[in-house]
Amino acid sequence: MDRPGDPDGARLLDETLADTVRRTGASAGALYLLDEATGVLAMTALCGVPLEVAWPWQRVPLNAPVPVSDAVRENRLVWVGSQNDMARTYPRAAASLPYRFALAAAPLPGRDRCRGAFFLLWPASHPAEASRRERGHIASAARRMARALDEVTVPIPLPDRPRLVPIASAAASHGDRPSRAAADYVERLPEGALGMDLEGRITFLTAEAASLLGLEAGRLLGTRPWQSLPWLDDTVAEDCYRTAVISRDPVAFTSLRPPSTWLRFQLYPDASGISVRITRADATAQDRPPAASTRPAPSTPSSTAQAGRLYQLVHLAAALTETVAVRDVVELVADQVLPAFGADGLVLSVADAGRLKITGHHGYDQETIDRLDGLPLDTNLTPAGQALAEGVPSFFADRDEMARRHPGAPRISGKQAWAFLPLIVSGRPVGCCILSYERPHEFSADERAVLTSLAGLIAQALDRARLYDAARDLAHGLQQALLPHRLPVLPGLDTAARYLPASHGMDIGGDFYDVIRLDGTTAAAVIGDVQGHSAAAAALMGQVRTAIHATAGGPPGQVLARTNRVLTDLETDLLVSCTYAHIDLARQEVLLASAGHPPPLLHRPGRQAHPVELDPGPLLGIDPGLSYPVTALPLSPGATLAFYTDGLVEAPGADPDRVTGDLAVHLAEHDGQDLDRLIDTLLHRARPTAHYTDDIAVLLLRTTARPG
């Protein structure tokens, strides 16, 4: 396991997480740190549940619809009080965690940016609302963790696997071994008694339990029942264990020990482990529900429990349905499919003009990728061509097996085992997904079946994503053509602008800006926002800009009124907000008119920055006869006007007035900074995670002393 660069900082984080779990009465918790370079939240510490239960959530994209991502993006405590709340608000998470529990996710508010988040799980018996005491402990823990992260001198690297943190303190856990008297008492009972830790391993069992299970104690201790007892290798047994661990609910099931002995298992969980009572079910057959009965399993246990594989497939299937772009598919396969199957390498390619073009890879050097990129669909160098032609996956457990069929393939890379998964939709080849291993790997029948099913889901997601990317590129090109390529140069006026699309979507919207040179001393500036994030919004934005250009130079109220009439004549369903400014450098004055748009910020040297007090008119496109009031302001040299669209200050869980006030203070503090750098700092101040739920346009103007 990777260790952090600052062990003291990591130790403090672990202790704070475990202490918070204890103080709040939670059953489990996990800590996530934000990798800003990739926009991924990485689980760095886990307590209270086994790693294999939490594996789907080890790396969570910041834009994923899950509680910890929402907590970071929206900078708020996320509370999920029940399974129904989870299914309604986070259906993907609910699909792979179909258990009863309550959950809280809290952000870590660092000194200058959000550093990550942590979540807590409570048993199913927890009330639907968090108590004031619990919320206080959560807020205090978030501040302590964030402060620890701010104070570390060496950055804490993100581990490949989270650290497993014990909940109990050393003093509390000391002496867990049962006393002789207690052991003798349990041994005298006419039923089997068995203890398991939260990882599912047997830590204690009586002689009667070993007798009922049909295996000596030495061969059971330290193992998981469904691994050491083939007849318990069933989805019901493991699912009951998962229910006990996550929900802390007592649960019971029956299972047939071949050839004819029915046994009843009753599981009683708490924070330290699970107590299991084992009895012969035939003595109380009337109490045994038929639905809970398990069927005999194959004679050899599978390498991975069936319930775990089922939830893996459900989770991955749900995640693939939410991928949008091709890069999303590549990242999901690399982040979640590879760890799920223990693979080390990935090559994902698409069929394009008779060749396999690589769209993403992981675990390969660039030279190897260059050799594989662009192979013809019928290539015989690797099994990819044959797999695509036949539509059947190919599995190679070692290099010798590969070399017998494709002699040149093993020499391409140092990999030792491969799975070639053809990606086919309705008989049409979409591409090929290659999973590879650093060591020989035997593919069980279970793994082959799941990977084959998964290949169909990846194919559909990849095909859908390619269509989306094509449409997005077309729309993005349209929008870039409509926005100004550069702003005009005007002596006495510095300008800078930025447009950022929403982080999730088609990278296109209706936000726009422009600066129009009127003559040597006057200019017009405009910023606006068309409703929607579509090609229609971008097209309408272009029409609005054209109308403003045609009327620019007139009084601001007339410019907006005429643009409004043009918009209503178009009979569009979309409305537009807009602010228009007429800047007269000779008179050191600016005239402003607004159509329902956020007012700009104004900063004069030596004074506080503040939002301009405008008398706004209605949105454009409502009524052709509307008028728009004009506001006049002095604009001395050194004054800065910051225009922006509402995406900069409006975010779920944030107060727009507070964010606007914070930006005004920041604008004053960075007086004199280069305008392009000032835009960067304003964006980072308002949205420290660099993920935007809405389009953002920012236009900065600063008056300077005119030359001569």
XYZ file of C-alpha atoms in Angstrom:
708
model
C 0.000 0.000 0.000
C 1.317 3.455 -0.848
C 2.145 5.541 2.192
C 1.652 9.299 2.292
C 4.594 11.649 2.098
C 3.657 13.162 5.484
C 2.998 10.269 7.908
C 2.031 12.608 10.754
C -0.564 14.321 8.573
C -1.963 10.981 7.401
C -2.043 9.672 10.974
C -3.972 12.745 12.149
C -6.482 12.333 9.318
C -6.972 8.649 10.170
C -7.397 9.376 13.883
C -9.877 12.171 13.193
C -11.920 9.925 10.896
C -12.055 7.073 13.430
C -12.814 9.494 16.275
C -15.688 11.019 14.285
C -17.129 7.583 13.577
C -17.062 6.793 17.298
C -18.428 10.156 18.478
C -21.340 10.168 16.026
C -22.232 6.508 16.562
C -21.633 5.805 12.868
C -20.816 2.296 11.718
C -18.331 3.220 8.985
C -16.536 6.124 7.360
C -14.185 7.034 4.530
C -11.947 9.966 3.654
C -11.497 11.330 0.115
C -8.848 13.742 -1.135
C -9.273 15.740 -4.323
C -6.842 15.204 -7.179
C -7.253 18.577 -8.898
C -5.250 17.510 -11.953
C -7.765 14.803 -12.874
C -10.904 16.063 -11.119
C -11.166 12.795 -9.179
C -11.856 12.174 -5.493
C -9.609 9.342 -4.272
C -10.505 7.317 -1.179
C -7.462 7.457 1.088
C -8.789 5.966 4.353
C -11.619 3.557 5.179
C -12.979 2.163 8.424
C -15.886 -0.039 9.411
C -16.489 -1.916 6.141
C -14.331 -4.290 4.050
C -12.429 -2.883 1.114
C -14.217 -5.131 -1.397
C -17.562 -3.655 -0.353
C -16.239 -0.131 -0.902
C -14.193 -0.830 -4.068
C -16.640 0.837 -6.545
C -16.148 4.105 -4.683
C -12.340 4.158 -4.431
C -12.075 6.770 -7.202
C -15.054 9.050 -7.774
C -15.128 11.680 -10.552
C -15.981 15.105 -9.200
C -18.955 15.372 -11.560
C -20.354 11.952 -10.576
C -23.892 11.944 -9.133
C -22.889 10.632 -5.693
C -22.996 12.270 -2.232
C -19.248 12.916 -1.761
C -18.984 14.617 -5.159
C -22.005 16.798 -4.437
C -20.529 17.721 -1.056
C -17.330 18.996 -2.714
C -18.925 20.650 -5.755
C -21.622 22.406 -3.749
C -19.542 22.928 -0.587
C -22.250 21.653 1.749
C -23.182 18.776 4.008
C -25.102 16.121 2.082
C -27.478 14.025 4.207
C -29.214 10.867 2.953
C -31.552 9.638 5.666
C -32.852 6.376 4.237
C -32.671 3.847 1.437
C -35.666 5.550 -0.201
C -33.826 8.887 -0.150
C -30.788 7.220 -1.722
C -32.840 5.593 -4.491
C -34.614 8.859 -5.241
C -31.577 11.169 -5.166
C -28.697 8.857 -6.128
C -30.159 5.918 -8.091
C -26.772 4.692 -9.349
C -25.350 4.436 -5.853
C -28.540 2.802 -4.605
C -28.356 0.135 -7.325
C -24.991 -1.139 -6.103
C -25.718 -0.592 -2.387
C -29.254 -1.994 -1.938
C -29.123 -1.832 1.859
C -30.732 0.205 4.609
C -28.509 2.904 6.099
C -28.182 6.644 6.649
C -25.296 8.603 5.153
C -23.630 11.989 5.548
C -20.981 13.477 3.234
C -19.110 16.624 4.291
C -16.586 18.767 2.367
C -13.155 19.673 3.747
C -13.029 23.484 3.449
C -9.328 24.232 3.059
C -7.653 27.610 3.389
C -7.975 28.496 -0.287
C -9.879 25.605 -1.835
C -11.894 22.517 -1.001
C -9.467 19.684 -0.252
C -11.840 16.724 -0.420
C -14.636 15.172 1.641
C -15.483 12.362 4.036
C -18.604 10.305 4.518
C -20.154 8.445 7.426
C -22.574 5.516 7.421
C -25.081 4.803 10.178
C -27.030 1.577 10.802
C -30.555 1.203 9.455
C -31.942 2.018 12.910
C -30.676 5.616 12.704
C -33.379 8.337 12.542
C -34.059 9.907 9.151
C -32.523 13.210 10.271
C -29.104 13.958 11.736
C -29.113 15.330 15.261
C -27.597 18.709 16.149
C -24.863 16.884 18.067
C -23.979 14.725 15.049
C -23.872 17.745 12.739
C -21.612 19.522 15.211
C -19.187 16.596 15.333
C -19.180 16.373 11.523
C -18.484 20.108 11.085
C -15.723 19.994 13.709
C -14.105 16.963 12.070
C -14.222 18.628 8.641
C -12.413 21.689 10.010
C -9.780 19.544 11.768
C -9.084 17.487 8.645
C -8.944 20.571 6.408
C -6.581 22.312 8.846
C -4.338 19.241 8.912
C -4.206 19.226 5.111
C -3.417 22.948 4.990
C -0.546 22.541 7.472
C 1.270 19.559 5.926
C 4.685 20.497 4.592
C 4.857 17.605 2.128
C 1.878 16.979 -0.183
C 0.029 13.777 0.661
C 0.051 11.525 -2.425
C -3.079 9.599 -3.281
C -2.718 5.860 -2.538
C -3.676 3.097 -4.949
C -5.696 1.506 -2.151
C -7.172 3.253 0.900
C -5.654 2.722 4.333
C -7.826 0.503 6.544
C -8.338 2.328 9.832
C -9.620 0.510 12.941
C -12.572 2.216 14.614
C -11.821 0.991 18.136
C -8.961 2.543 20.059
C -6.039 0.385 21.097
C -7.265 0.366 24.703
C -10.759 -0.650 23.698
C -9.581 -3.407 21.393
C -7.053 -4.888 23.819
C -8.066 -8.225 25.224
C -10.619 -9.189 22.556
C -9.729 -12.839 23.157
C -12.611 -14.403 25.150
C -11.895 -15.549 28.669
C -11.763 -19.268 29.418
C -15.007 -19.090 31.398
C -16.857 -17.414 28.520
C -15.450 -19.927 26.031
C -16.515 -22.840 28.251
C -19.989 -21.345 28.584
C -20.440 -21.078 24.812
C -19.072 -24.582 24.243
C -21.749 -26.067 26.549
C -24.624 -24.616 24.503
C -26.503 -27.124 22.241
C -25.954 -24.982 19.120
C -23.073 -23.625 17.080
C -21.538 -20.239 17.842
C -19.239 -18.475 15.406
C -17.590 -15.030 15.382
C -16.544 -13.058 12.293
C -14.722 -9.758 11.910
C -16.082 -7.056 9.633
C -13.946 -8.471 6.820
C -16.023 -11.663 6.987
C -13.222 -13.853 8.373
C -13.937 -16.385 11.111
C -12.230 -15.353 14.354
C -13.851 -17.828 16.767
C -16.047 -20.921 16.604
C -17.175 -23.625 18.964
C -16.716 -27.349 18.484
C -20.454 -27.670 17.797
C -20.214 -25.019 15.064
C -17.338 -26.903 13.421
C -19.332 -30.126 13.648
C -22.416 -28.557 12.071
C -20.321 -27.034 9.286
C -18.563 -30.348 8.671
C -14.989 -29.052 8.794
C -12.386 -28.928 11.559
C -11.849 -25.626 13.312
C -8.254 -25.255 12.125
C -9.402 -25.206 8.502
C -12.107 -22.616 9.208
C -10.370 -20.047 11.404
C -9.126 -17.063 9.407
C -11.197 -17.935 6.338
C -14.458 -16.590 4.990
C -17.255 -19.161 5.239
C -18.245 -18.909 1.569
C -14.624 -19.547 0.550
C -13.833 -22.496 2.841
C -17.287 -24.133 2.534
C -18.242 -24.681 -1.138
C -21.908 -25.188 -0.304
C -22.019 -21.668 1.204
C -20.546 -20.079 -1.950
C -23.881 -18.546 -2.838
C -25.200 -15.044 -3.390
C -27.642 -15.344 -0.471
C -24.923 -16.033 2.112
C -22.643 -13.197 1.024
C -25.524 -10.778 0.548
C -26.716 -11.451 4.104
C -23.184 -10.754 5.318
C -23.074 -7.465 3.365
C -26.460 -6.485 4.799
C -25.187 -7.148 8.314
C -21.987 -5.138 7.757
C -23.554 -2.103 6.053
C -27.008 -1.872 7.647
C -26.042 -3.425 11.010
C -29.362 -5.263 10.781
C -29.713 -8.774 12.277
C -30.314 -11.113 9.378
C -30.934 -14.845 8.929
C -30.840 -17.389 6.120
C -30.861 -21.144 5.653
C -28.530 -23.257 3.557
C -28.332 -26.906 2.584
C -25.190 -28.715 3.700
C -25.004 -31.657 1.309
C -26.465 -34.100 1.143
C -29.501 -33.346 3.288
C -28.738 -31.183 6.326
C -30.431 -27.800 6.428
C -28.704 -25.260 8.657
C -30.022 -21.938 9.873
C -27.599 -19.012 10.263
C -28.544 -15.956 12.339
C -26.178 -12.985 12.097
C -25.977 -10.317 14.817
C -23.625 -7.427 13.849
C -22.096 -4.528 15.748
C -19.123 -2.199 15.303
C -16.586 -4.891 16.259
C -17.799 -7.834 14.192
C -20.615 -10.334 13.640
C -21.861 -13.063 15.967
C -23.393 -16.029 14.153
C -25.738 -18.569 15.675
C -25.934 -21.904 13.817
C -28.746 -24.418 14.365
C -30.267 -27.334 12.507
C -33.109 -25.875 10.497
C -35.089 -29.139 10.299
C -35.917 -28.798 14.011
C -37.730 -25.541 13.312
C -38.779 -26.076 9.712
C -41.944 -24.074 10.179
C -39.759 -20.998 10.864
C -37.636 -21.453 7.751
C -38.823 -19.149 4.937
C -38.471 -20.911 1.575
C -37.248 -17.725 -0.097
C -34.185 -17.661 2.139
C -33.075 -21.172 1.240
C -29.911 -21.462 -0.759
C -29.219 -24.066 -3.386
C -26.144 -26.310 -3.451
C -23.203 -24.591 -5.096
C -20.657 -26.175 -7.447
C -18.058 -28.375 -5.813
C -15.257 -25.792 -6.182
C -15.580 -22.262 -4.860
C -15.303 -19.408 -7.328
C -12.366 -17.038 -7.057
C -14.674 -14.148 -6.285
C -17.986 -14.326 -4.447
C -20.998 -14.287 -6.735
C -22.764 -11.471 -4.895
C -19.677 -9.295 -5.225
C -19.530 -9.902 -8.979
C -23.252 -9.153 -9.286
C -22.856 -5.790 -7.572
C -19.759 -5.060 -9.641
C -21.728 -5.558 -12.827
C -24.709 -3.539 -11.565
C -22.454 -0.678 -10.492
C -20.443 -0.639 -13.720
C -23.582 -0.887 -15.849
C -25.148 2.053 -14.032
C -21.935 4.056 -14.318
C -21.660 3.389 -18.066
C -25.192 4.667 -18.664
C -24.089 8.038 -17.276
C -20.975 8.484 -19.397
C -21.335 11.266 -21.927
C -18.143 11.759 -23.909
C -15.589 9.230 -25.155
C -13.104 10.438 -22.535
C -15.710 9.623 -19.845
C -15.902 6.028 -21.087
C -12.106 5.716 -21.143
C -11.754 7.140 -17.623
C -14.481 4.912 -16.218
C -12.971 1.742 -17.696
C -9.505 2.725 -16.414
C -10.697 3.790 -12.952
C -13.266 1.093 -12.232
C -13.134 -1.840 -14.646
C -9.377 -2.409 -14.300
C -9.394 -2.567 -10.473
C -12.538 -4.714 -10.473
C -10.777 -7.441 -12.459
C -7.244 -6.953 -11.166
C -5.956 -5.812 -14.567
C -2.943 -3.522 -15.022
C -3.306 -2.252 -18.577
C -5.999 -0.955 -20.905
C -6.228 -0.156 -24.593
C -9.578 1.150 -25.839
C -9.909 1.654 -29.577
C -12.705 2.579 -31.980
C -13.322 1.356 -35.513
C -12.690 4.287 -37.844
C -12.272 4.109 -41.640
C -11.297 0.438 -41.555
C -8.755 0.850 -38.773
C -8.600 0.632 -34.972
C -7.838 4.113 -33.669
C -6.821 4.198 -30.000
C -8.938 6.622 -27.996
C -7.520 5.871 -24.555
C -4.982 3.717 -22.747
C -3.554 2.998 -19.316
C -0.438 1.134 -18.230
C 1.361 1.307 -21.613
C 4.249 3.470 -22.791
C 3.730 5.768 -25.755
C 5.984 3.726 -28.060
C 3.772 0.659 -27.620
C 0.634 2.714 -28.197
C 2.124 4.151 -31.413
C 2.722 0.592 -32.696
C -0.865 -0.441 -31.924
C -2.617 2.720 -33.116
C -4.154 2.501 -36.580
C -4.009 -1.278 -37.068
C -6.434 -2.490 -39.764
C -9.652 -4.087 -38.545
C -8.557 -7.444 -39.978
C -5.119 -7.334 -38.336
C -3.500 -10.620 -37.421
C -0.720 -9.012 -35.379
C -2.938 -9.129 -32.287
C -6.185 -11.029 -31.579
C -8.174 -7.769 -31.874
C -8.994 -8.318 -35.548
C -10.166 -11.914 -35.085
C -12.189 -10.978 -31.991
C -13.943 -8.228 -33.965
C -14.541 -10.426 -37.015
C -16.014 -13.280 -34.972
C -17.637 -11.133 -32.299
C -16.262 -13.465 -29.622
C -13.922 -12.384 -26.794
C -10.460 -13.942 -26.613
C -8.685 -14.728 -23.340
C -4.983 -15.574 -23.017
C -3.727 -16.715 -19.612
C -0.002 -16.360 -20.423
C 2.513 -15.383 -23.116
C 2.923 -18.954 -24.389
C -0.774 -19.246 -25.105
C -0.703 -15.919 -26.939
C 2.439 -16.812 -28.913
C 0.903 -20.034 -30.241
C -1.809 -18.094 -32.084
C -0.205 -14.672 -32.591
C 3.608 -14.988 -32.463
C 4.283 -11.256 -32.767
C 1.853 -10.067 -30.104
C 3.872 -10.928 -26.946
C 6.819 -8.896 -28.212
C 4.786 -5.673 -28.460
C 4.707 -5.145 -24.696
C 5.810 -6.821 -21.493
C 2.300 -7.946 -20.577
C 1.706 -11.552 -19.490
C -2.064 -12.103 -19.924
C -4.820 -10.500 -21.995
C -8.562 -10.250 -22.489
C -9.656 -9.008 -25.942
C -13.272 -7.833 -25.787
C -14.892 -6.981 -29.137
C -17.213 -3.974 -28.916
C -20.153 -4.654 -31.196
C -23.544 -2.911 -31.448
C -26.299 -4.493 -33.573
C -23.726 -6.531 -35.518
C -21.645 -3.441 -36.260
C -18.039 -3.317 -34.926
C -17.541 -0.272 -32.698
C -14.064 -1.064 -31.444
C -12.073 -3.279 -29.120
C -11.294 -3.171 -25.390
C -8.079 -4.893 -24.271
C -7.391 -5.633 -20.613
C -3.880 -6.836 -19.816
C -1.971 -8.154 -16.808
C 1.616 -7.882 -15.610
C 1.512 -11.544 -14.506
C -0.110 -14.687 -15.929
C -3.802 -14.732 -15.108
C -6.287 -17.580 -15.341
C -9.709 -16.293 -16.386
C -12.423 -18.162 -14.493
C -15.740 -18.952 -16.168
C -17.307 -16.337 -13.896
C -14.834 -13.650 -15.011
C -15.292 -14.506 -18.678
C -19.079 -14.280 -18.380
C -18.987 -10.914 -16.595
C -16.405 -9.441 -18.987
C -18.408 -10.627 -21.998
C -21.538 -8.954 -20.615
C -19.568 -5.846 -19.774
C -18.180 -5.635 -23.323
C -21.715 -5.141 -24.655
C -22.329 -2.313 -22.201
C -18.992 -0.657 -23.037
C -19.781 -0.941 -26.769
C -23.122 0.836 -26.368
C -21.602 3.533 -24.144
C -18.696 4.092 -26.557
C -20.959 4.250 -29.600
C -23.263 6.720 -27.870
C -20.292 8.796 -26.695
C -18.833 9.029 -30.211
C -22.129 10.405 -31.528
C -22.208 12.867 -28.662
C -18.627 13.992 -29.301
C -19.392 14.547 -32.976
C -22.442 16.667 -32.143
C -20.524 18.552 -29.444
C -17.616 19.328 -31.772
C -20.033 20.658 -34.372
C -21.867 22.815 -31.837
C -18.643 23.956 -30.213
C -17.297 25.044 -33.589
C -20.503 26.992 -34.165
C -20.176 28.785 -30.842
C -16.502 29.591 -31.299
C -17.322 31.059 -34.695
C -19.963 33.293 -33.099
C -17.823 34.572 -30.212
C -15.183 37.237 -30.990
C -11.770 35.801 -31.826
C -10.052 38.786 -30.208
C -11.097 42.024 -28.583
C -10.352 45.357 -30.292
C -7.482 47.565 -29.148
C -8.519 50.992 -27.902
C -6.012 53.475 -26.394
C -6.929 54.111 -22.780
C -8.862 50.858 -22.320
C -7.511 47.412 -21.392
C -9.782 44.416 -21.991
C -9.831 40.692 -21.255
C -12.537 38.041 -21.535
C -13.103 34.355 -20.887
C -15.812 31.865 -21.774
C -16.021 28.524 -19.912
C -18.630 25.901 -20.780
C -20.367 23.859 -18.097
C -18.198 20.944 -16.940
C -20.851 18.378 -17.814
C -22.653 18.725 -21.113
C -22.011 19.646 -24.716
C -19.450 22.408 -23.979
C -21.864 24.858 -25.557
C -24.333 27.409 -24.296
C -25.790 30.840 -24.824
C -23.382 32.999 -22.798
C -21.739 35.729 -24.896
C -19.632 38.871 -24.625
C -18.245 41.488 -26.985
C -16.386 44.773 -27.115
C -17.163 47.006 -30.111
C -14.869 49.898 -31.074
C -17.033 52.851 -32.084
C -14.341 55.504 -32.664
C -11.034 56.602 -31.171
C -12.502 57.443 -27.748
C -15.692 55.417 -27.440
C -16.538 51.734 -27.306
C -19.479 49.501 -26.485
C -19.270 46.450 -24.229
C -21.943 43.815 -23.928
C -22.413 40.582 -21.977
C -25.443 38.307 -22.046
C -26.895 34.894 -21.438
C -29.345 33.001 -23.646
C -31.352 30.359 -21.814
C -30.247 26.787 -22.397
C -27.169 24.763 -23.309
C -27.814 23.740 -26.892
C -27.076 24.530 -30.487
C -30.335 26.525 -30.582
C -29.082 28.682 -27.700
C -25.769 29.270 -29.469
C -27.519 30.144 -32.732
C -29.811 32.623 -30.988
C -26.793 34.110 -29.236
C -25.301 34.831 -32.661
C -28.490 36.599 -33.749
C -28.545 38.725 -30.595
C -24.899 39.739 -31.118
C -25.678 40.676 -34.717
C -28.621 42.833 -33.619
C -26.480 44.595 -30.997
C -23.719 45.238 -33.536
C -26.272 46.772 -35.895
C -27.480 49.245 -33.273
C -24.252 49.815 -31.285
C -23.355 53.455 -30.807
C -26.850 54.560 -29.899
C -28.010 55.187 -26.336
C -27.855 51.932 -24.324
C -31.599 51.931 -23.655
C -32.336 52.149 -27.393
C -29.827 49.402 -28.210
C -31.558 46.969 -25.836
C -35.050 48.048 -26.917
C -34.248 47.466 -30.613
C -32.560 44.151 -29.871
C -35.624 43.158 -27.863
C -37.891 43.876 -30.851
C -35.673 41.773 -33.112
C -35.812 38.926 -30.601
C -39.594 39.010 -30.253
C -39.959 39.034 -34.047
C -37.995 35.759 -34.131
C -40.759 34.195 -31.965
C -38.280 32.081 -30.052
C -39.133 30.388 -26.769
C -35.756 31.361 -25.310
C -35.246 34.516 -23.254
C -32.053 36.527 -22.998
C -30.473 38.545 -20.201
C -28.034 41.259 -21.204
C -26.046 44.276 -19.990
C -24.927 46.902 -22.499
C -22.355 49.609 -21.701
C -21.410 52.708 -23.716
C -17.911 53.822 -22.672
C -16.756 57.373 -23.386
C -13.075 57.676 -22.532
C -12.886 61.380 -23.374
C -15.663 62.255 -20.961
C -14.584 59.525 -18.472
C -18.113 58.180 -18.292
C -19.974 54.941 -18.844
C -23.690 54.567 -19.605
C -25.264 51.227 -18.687
C -28.587 49.491 -19.389
C -29.591 46.044 -18.194
C -32.145 43.465 -19.325
C -32.442 41.302 -16.212
C -28.705 40.610 -16.064
C -26.459 40.541 -12.942
C -24.946 44.026 -12.424
C -21.209 44.427 -13.072
C -18.692 45.023 -10.287
C -16.959 48.418 -10.221
C -13.645 49.154 -8.518
C -11.968 52.562 -8.380
C -8.385 52.810 -7.054
C -8.235 53.331 -3.324
C -11.914 52.533 -2.830
C -13.990 49.437 -2.140
C -15.354 47.456 -5.051
C -19.105 46.976 -5.238
C -21.904 45.893 -7.589
C -23.179 48.764 -9.720
C -26.671 49.888 -8.721
C -28.712 49.525 -11.902
C -32.404 49.853 -12.562
C -32.795 46.644 -14.612
C -35.355 46.198 -17.328
C -37.091 42.907 -18.220
C -35.434 40.056 -20.087
C -35.184 40.372 -23.861
C -37.840 38.510 -25.830
C -40.881 39.048 -23.575
C -42.671 42.081 -25.070
C -41.639 44.216 -28.069
C -42.781 47.492 -26.448
C -40.557 47.391 -23.358
C -38.096 50.156 -22.422
C -34.775 49.920 -20.579
C -33.531 52.568 -18.081
C -30.010 53.964 -18.384
C -27.534 54.547 -15.528
C -24.573 56.942 -15.853
C -21.333 56.453 -13.878
C -18.009 58.336 -13.796
C -15.096 56.217 -15.032
C -11.763 57.747 -14.014
C -8.398 56.205 -15.055
C -7.609 52.982 -13.211
C -11.257 52.016 -12.757
C -12.139 48.366 -13.414
C -15.530 47.054 -14.550
C -16.129 43.312 -14.182
C -19.042 41.942 -16.219
C -20.066 38.302 -15.754
C -22.892 35.860 -16.318
C -24.789 34.193 -13.473
C -22.811 30.939 -13.788
C -19.955 32.657 -11.943
C -21.920 33.348 -8.754
C -24.799 30.871 -8.776
C -24.177 27.284 -7.690
C -26.231 24.729 -5.741
C -25.952 25.444 -2.033
C -24.215 28.829 -2.510
C -25.596 32.292 -1.728
C -25.130 34.429 -4.893
C -25.018 37.669 -2.864
C -22.277 36.286 -0.618
C -20.261 35.055 -3.606
C -20.682 38.417 -5.362
C -19.519 40.282 -2.249
C -16.526 37.981 -1.925
C -15.583 38.614 -5.565
C -15.861 42.381 -5.027
C -13.392 42.161 -2.120
C -11.080 40.000 -4.241
C -11.277 42.491 -7.120
C -10.132 45.320 -4.844
C -7.338 43.259 -3.279
C -5.866 42.493 -6.717
C -6.012 46.029 -8.058
C -3.409 46.500 -10.784
C -3.046 42.793 -11.597
C -2.887 41.840 -15.266
C -6.493 41.393 -16.444
C -6.026 37.870 -17.792
C -4.499 36.762 -14.484
C -7.246 38.616 -12.625
C -9.872 36.581 -14.485
C -8.082 33.382 -13.446
C -8.079 34.394 -9.784
C -11.738 35.454 -9.891
C -12.726 32.113 -11.422
C -10.695 30.183 -8.864
C -12.166 32.250 -6.040
C -15.748 31.624 -7.124
C -15.292 28.011 -8.263
C -12.189 26.515 -6.564
C -12.858 23.031 -7.946
C -12.809 24.251 -11.581
C -16.040 22.346 -12.245
C -18.950 24.426 -13.446
C -22.635 23.527 -13.370
C -23.435 26.401 -15.747
C -21.649 28.283 -18.524
C -19.545 31.242 -17.397
C -18.582 34.364 -19.325
C -16.390 37.076 -17.777
C -15.454 40.424 -19.374
C -13.062 42.847 -17.647
C -12.499 46.479 -18.686
C -9.951 48.815 -17.108
C -9.426 52.453 -18.029
C -5.848 53.687 -18.299
C -4.217 57.043 -18.883
C -4.481 57.864 -22.586
C -1.138 58.250 -24.388
C 0.004 61.765 -25.216
